[in-house]
C-alpha cells in the first residue's frame, strides 16, 4: 500500500478542497480471485471486448490490499461489481458477493443476474439476503436486457427500489444488444426501475442523457468517462455539458477500480476539470450516492 501513499494524499487533498466526508464509488470490481484473474488475463490479451486497446491494470494487488487502498483514498462505500457471461453463474457469484459484503462492511452488498429460467428466484433470494445494488453487463453477457426471462426480475427490482448498475452502452466495443434501444424497451415497461447507466453510456452519451431526462430514476455513473484514456477513444460532446449539469443530482461517481489503466486520482481530476462547479462535484462524488443508498 505504500506505493499508493502519495496518491492517497492527493485524493485526500481533493476531498478536502470540496469539504467531503469521503467518496462513494458505485462502480468498483471485487469478485472471486480466479474470476478476477481471468478478467485481468483478458485485458492483458487485448481482447475484442476491450476494443483491442492496451489496458494495463493499475491496481493488481490482492483483495484485502485493494480494499485497503480504497479506504486510504477515503472511499466510504464501494461495490463488488461482478457479472456472469453464461447461464448458471449468477447464483454462485451472488453467494460469493454476499460473503464478501459480510466480511467487508464498507462494501454495498452487490448481486447480479442473467436471462435464465431461475433468475426471478435467485434475484429474490439476493434481495431477501440484503443486496443493495445489482450489476448487469449487457456487453459481456451478450444478452438482450428486454429478454422475456428478465421481465419478472426487473419488476421485482423496480418494486424493491434497488439500483442496477448496467453496462449497456456500446463502448469500448459494441455488442449485439448494446446501445440505448434495448434498455429503453425495459424502461418503457418498468419506468420506476432505478438504472445506473455505467460509463455515462459511452459512446452514446447523448442518447442516454435522453433516457435520464425522460425517466426520473435513471442515473449515470462516471466510470472512465472524461479521462484522457476515454476522451481519446470516445470523447464526451462538450455541447452536452449543460445537460450533464441539469441531471447533476443523478450522476454518480464510478471508477472501474482496480481495472483502470491510470491512477484513481485521474478520474476525480477529470470530473473537476469539466468546470461544472463545486456543488455539482460534491453531489457526484458523494452526496447523490449517499442519498440513494441511505449512507
C-alpha positions as semicolon CSV with decimal commas, in nm:
position;residue;x (nm);y (nm);z (nm)
1;X;0,000;0,000;0,000
2;X;0,299;0,229;0,042
3;X;0,322;0,250;-0,337
4;X;-0,006;0,444;-0,329
5;X;0,069;0,667;-0,029
6;X;0,143;0,977;-0,238
7;X;-0,173;0,927;-0,443
8;X;-0,376;0,878;-0,123
9;X;-0,255;1,215;-0,001
10;X;-0,355;1,377;-0,332
11;X;-0,702;1,221;-0,312
12;X;-0,736;1,347;0,047
13;X;-0,646;1,696;-0,073
14;X;-0,913;1,670;-0,345
15;X;-1,172;1,574;-0,082
16;X;-1,052;1,850;0,147
17;X;-1,097;2,117;-0,121
18;X;-1,459;2,011;-0,157
19;X;-1,524;1,956;0,214
20;X;-1,629;1,596;0,151
21;X;-1,655;1,342;0,435
22;X;-1,543;1,077;0,185
23;X;-1,619;0,938;-0,157
24;X;-1,887;0,691;-0,263
25;X;-1,784;0,483;-0,566
26;X;-2,068;0,284;-0,721
27;X;-1,854;0,103;-0,978
28;X;-1,567;-0,097;-0,830
29;X;-1,490;-0,461;-0,901
30;X;-1,442;-0,730;-0,640
31;X;-1,508;-1,088;-0,745
32;X;-1,377;-1,437;-0,676
33;X;-1,000;-1,431;-0,724
34;X;-0,990;-1,688;-1,004
35;X;-1,262;-1,495;-1,190
36;X;-1,077;-1,167;-1,145
37;X;-0,754;-1,326;-1,269
38;X;-0,935;-1,433;-1,586
39;X;-1,065;-1,078;-1,630
40;X;-0,712;-0,943;-1,594
41;X;-0,582;-1,202;-1,842
42;X;-0,847;-1,084;-2,087
43;X;-0,737;-0,721;-2,052
44;X;-0,374;-0,830;-2,091
45;X;-0,458;-1,018;-2,411
46;X;-0,616;-0,709;-2,572
47;X;-0,942;-0,898;-2,623
48;X;-1,213;-0,768;-2,857
49;X;-1,444;-0,656;-2,573
50;X;-1,179;-0,403;-2,469
51;X;-1,165;-0,265;-2,821
52;X;-0,821;-0,423;-2,861
53;X;-0,671;-0,139;-2,655
54;X;-0,359;-0,151;-2,438
55;X;-0,513;-0,170;-2,092
56;X;-0,259;-0,207;-1,809
57;X;-0,426;-0,280;-1,473
58;X;-0,308;-0,016;-1,226
59;X;-0,415;-0,185;-0,900
60;X;-0,320;-0,550;-0,939
61;X;-0,298;-0,617;-0,564
62;X;-0,461;-0,893;-0,360
63;X;-0,821;-0,847;-0,246
64;X;-0,754;-0,715;0,105
65;X;-0,491;-0,472;-0,023
66;X;-0,727;-0,340;-0,289
67;X;-0,997;-0,273;-0,030
68;X;-0,733;-0,106;0,186
69;X;-0,631;0,124;-0,099
70;X;-0,990;0,242;-0,141
71;X;-1,009;0,314;0,232
72;X;-0,683;0,507;0,213
73;X;-0,841;0,714;-0,064
74;X;-1,132;0,787;0,168
75;X;-1,390;0,582;-0,022
76;X;-1,651;0,524;0,248
77;X;-1,869;0,293;0,038
78;X;-1,796;0,090;-0,276
79;X;-1,941;-0,204;-0,469
80;X;-1,835;-0,550;-0,580
81;X;-1,947;-0,532;-0,943
82;X;-1,948;-0,888;-1,075
83;X;-2,131;-1,042;-1,366
84;X;-2,189;-1,377;-1,541
85;X;-2,104;-1,438;-1,905
86;X;-2,316;-1,754;-1,932
87;X;-2,612;-1,927;-1,765
88;X;-2,559;-2,095;-1,429
89;X;-2,303;-1,846;-1,294
90;X;-2,512;-1,572;-1,137
91;X;-2,641;-1,758;-0,832
92;X;-2,288;-1,873;-0,745
93;X;-2,149;-1,522;-0,791
94;X;-2,426;-1,386;-0,569
95;X;-2,329;-1,630;-0,295
96;X;-1,969;-1,514;-0,312
97;X;-2,073;-1,147;-0,313
98;X;-2,290;-1,196;-0,004
99;X;-1,990;-1,340;0,179
100;X;-1,766;-1,056;0,061
101;X;-2,017;-0,795;0,180
102;X;-2,043;-0,971;0,517
103;X;-1,667;-0,954;0,575
104;X;-1,634;-0,608;0,413
105;X;-1,878;-0,371;0,588
106;X;-1,796;-0,073;0,365
107;X;-1,895;-0,269;0,053
108;X;-2,253;-0,219;-0,064
109;X;-2,384;-0,577;-0,092
110;X;-2,387;-0,639;-0,469
111;X;-2,562;-0,906;-0,675
112;X;-2,605;-0,987;-1,044
113;X;-2,839;-1,158;-1,289
114;X;-2,862;-1,328;-1,629
115;X;-3,158;-1,423;-1,851
116;X;-3,226;-1,781;-1,742
117;X;-3,528;-1,971;-1,605
118;X;-3,442;-1,932;-1,234
119;X;-3,344;-1,563;-1,249
120;X;-3,652;-1,436;-1,060
121;X;-3,593;-1,688;-0,781
122;X;-3,227;-1,605;-0,720
123;X;-3,282;-1,229;-0,758
124;X;-3,549;-1,256;-0,489
125;X;-3,310;-1,459;-0,272
126;X;-3,040;-1,193;-0,312
127;X;-3,283;-0,914;-0,225
128;X;-3,401;-1,101;0,083
129;X;-3,035;-1,158;0,180
130;X;-2,979;-0,781;0,181
131;X;-2,846;-0,696;-0,166
132;X;-2,839;-0,318;-0,210
133;X;-2,725;-0,289;-0,571
134;X;-2,722;-0,517;-0,878
135;X;-2,486;-0,531;-1,174
136;X;-2,592;-0,617;-1,528
137;X;-2,343;-0,640;-1,813
138;X;-2,517;-0,648;-2,149
139;X;-2,191;-0,631;-2,344
140;X;-2,007;-0,921;-2,174
141;X;-2,322;-1,128;-2,117
142;X;-2,428;-1,072;-2,480
143;X;-2,798;-1,073;-2,391
144;X;-3,096;-0,853;-2,462
145;X;-3,194;-0,673;-2,140
146;X;-3,553;-0,680;-2,270
147;X;-3,544;-1,063;-2,283
148;X;-3,875;-1,203;-2,154
149;X;-3,687;-1,412;-1,898
150;X;-3,570;-1,094;-1,724
151;X;-3,911;-0,922;-1,705
152;X;-4,006;-1,054;-1,359
153;X;-3,660;-0,973;-1,221
154;X;-3,677;-0,612;-1,346
155;X;-4,023;-0,581;-1,197
156;X;-3,906;-0,716;-0,864
157;X;-3,608;-0,476;-0,853
158;X;-3,824;-0,180;-0,956
159;X;-4,069;-0,262;-0,678
160;X;-3,790;-0,301;-0,423
161;X;-3,624;0,023;-0,534
162;X;-3,284;-0,147;-0,564
163;X;-3,049;0,025;-0,811
164;X;-2,898;-0,166;-1,102
165;X;-2,563;-0,057;-1,247
166;X;-2,588;-0,163;-1,610
167;X;-2,324;-0,163;-1,882
168;X;-2,549;-0,114;-2,183
169;X;-2,358;0,142;-2,390
170;X;-2,157;0,027;-2,691
171;X;-1,813;0,118;-2,556
172;X;-1,539;0,018;-2,561
173;X;-1,670;-0,228;-2,823
174;X;-2,031;-0,272;-2,939
175;X;-2,232;-0,586;-2,875
176;X;-2,545;-0,727;-3,035
177;X;-2,769;-0,578;-2,765
178;X;-2,578;-0,267;-2,658
179;X;-2,695;0,088;-2,723
180;X;-3,000;0,277;-2,596
181;X;-3,268;0,082;-2,781
182;X;-3,287;-0,245;-2,585
183;X;-3,271;-0,082;-2,241
184;X;-3,526;0,181;-2,348
185;X;-3,770;-0,107;-2,402
186;X;-3,707;-0,222;-2,043
187;X;-3,769;0,128;-1,909
188;X;-4,089;0,166;-2,108
189;X;-4,223;-0,136;-1,919
190;X;-4,056;-0,058;-1,583
191;X;-4,032;0,324;-1,564
192;X;-3,955;0,319;-1,190
193;X;-3,653;0,090;-1,229
194;X;-3,351;0,258;-1,072
195;X;-3,100;0,211;-1,352
196;X;-2,748;0,350;-1,318
197;X;-2,602;0,357;-1,670
198;X;-2,233;0,269;-1,646
199;X;-1,967;0,476;-1,824
200;X;-2,223;0,753;-1,891
201;X;-2,348;0,524;-2,170
202;X;-2,024;0,563;-2,367
203;X;-2,016;0,633;-2,660
204;X;-2,391;0,703;-2,692
205;X;-2,369;0,972;-2,424
206;X;-2,647;1,195;-2,555
207;X;-2,888;0,907;-2,613
208;X;-2,850;0,800;-2,251
209;X;-2,886;1,160;-2,135
210;X;-3,219;1,147;-2,322
211;X;-3,323;0,850;-2,107
212;X;-3,209;1,022;-1,788
213;X;-3,415;1,328;-1,881
214;X;-3,717;1,113;-1,964
215;X;-3,708;0,884;-1,659
216;X;-3,657;1,029;-1,312
217;X;-3,500;0,710;-1,174
218;X;-3,234;0,676;-1,445
219;X;-2,888;0,775;-1,330
220;X;-2,545;0,785;-1,494
221;X;-2,213;0,678;-1,347
222;X;-1,889;0,849;-1,441
223;X;-1,682;0,533;-1,481
224;X;-1,384;0,611;-1,705
225;X;-1,573;0,899;-1,869
226;X;-1,389;1,227;-1,924
227;X;-1,046;1,068;-1,858
228;X;-0,765;1,116;-2,110
229;X;-0,787;0,744;-2,192
230;X;-1,155;0,758;-2,282
231;X;-1,152;1,104;-2,441
232;X;-0,903;0,970;-2,698
233;X;-1,142;0,683;-2,775
234;X;-1,493;0,830;-2,734
235;X;-1,493;1,196;-2,631
236;X;-1,788;1,334;-2,440
237;X;-1,951;1,604;-2,655
238;X;-1,893;1,942;-2,496
239;X;-2,231;2,062;-2,625
240;X;-2,390;1,818;-2,380
241;X;-2,224;1,960;-2,067
242;X;-2,525;2,182;-1,980
243;X;-2,745;1,873;-1,995
244;X;-2,499;1,691;-1,767
245;X;-2,526;1,979;-1,522
246;X;-2,905;1,959;-1,550
247;X;-2,915;1,599;-1,426
248;X;-2,644;1,667;-1,167
249;X;-2,849;1,510;-0,888
250;X;-2,842;1,177;-1,076
251;X;-2,477;1,150;-1,174
252;X;-2,273;0,917;-0,951
253;X;-1,902;0,860;-0,912
254;X;-1,781;0,535;-1,065
255;X;-1,421;0,439;-1,134
256;X;-1,384;0,074;-1,252
257;X;-1,120;0,026;-0,981
258;X;-0,899;-0,180;-0,989
259;X;-0,928;-0,242;-1,364
260;X;-0,819;0,103;-1,478
261;X;-0,517;0,196;-1,692
262;X;-0,436;0,513;-1,494
263;X;-0,434;0,630;-1,129
264;X;-0,765;0,661;-0,940
265;X;-0,696;1,030;-0,885
266;X;-0,719;1,092;-1,260
267;X;-1,093;1,009;-1,261
268;X;-1,153;1,271;-0,990
269;X;-0,942;1,535;-1,162
270;X;-1,117;1,463;-1,492
271;X;-1,451;1,542;-1,329
272;X;-1,314;1,858;-1,170
273;X;-1,178;1,994;-1,499
274;X;-1,526;1,979;-1,656
275;X;-1,580;2,308;-1,477
276;X;-1,937;2,233;-1,364
277;X;-1,872;2,375;-1,017
278;X;-1,803;2,251;-0,666
279;X;-2,168;2,189;-0,582
280;X;-2,204;1,955;-0,882
281;X;-1,875;1,785;-0,796
282;X;-1,972;1,730;-0,430
283;X;-2,303;1,579;-0,538
284;X;-2,137;1,345;-0,790
285;X;-1,850;1,231;-0,567
286;X;-2,053;1,175;-0,252
287;X;-2,396;1,323;-0,189
288;X;-2,602;1,166;-0,470
289;X;-2,496;0,810;-0,389
290;X;-2,509;0,873;-0,013
291;X;-2,873;0,974;-0,052
292;X;-2,956;0,687;-0,290
293;X;-2,811;0,423;-0,057
294;X;-2,906;0,593;0,271
295;X;-2,549;0,626;0,394
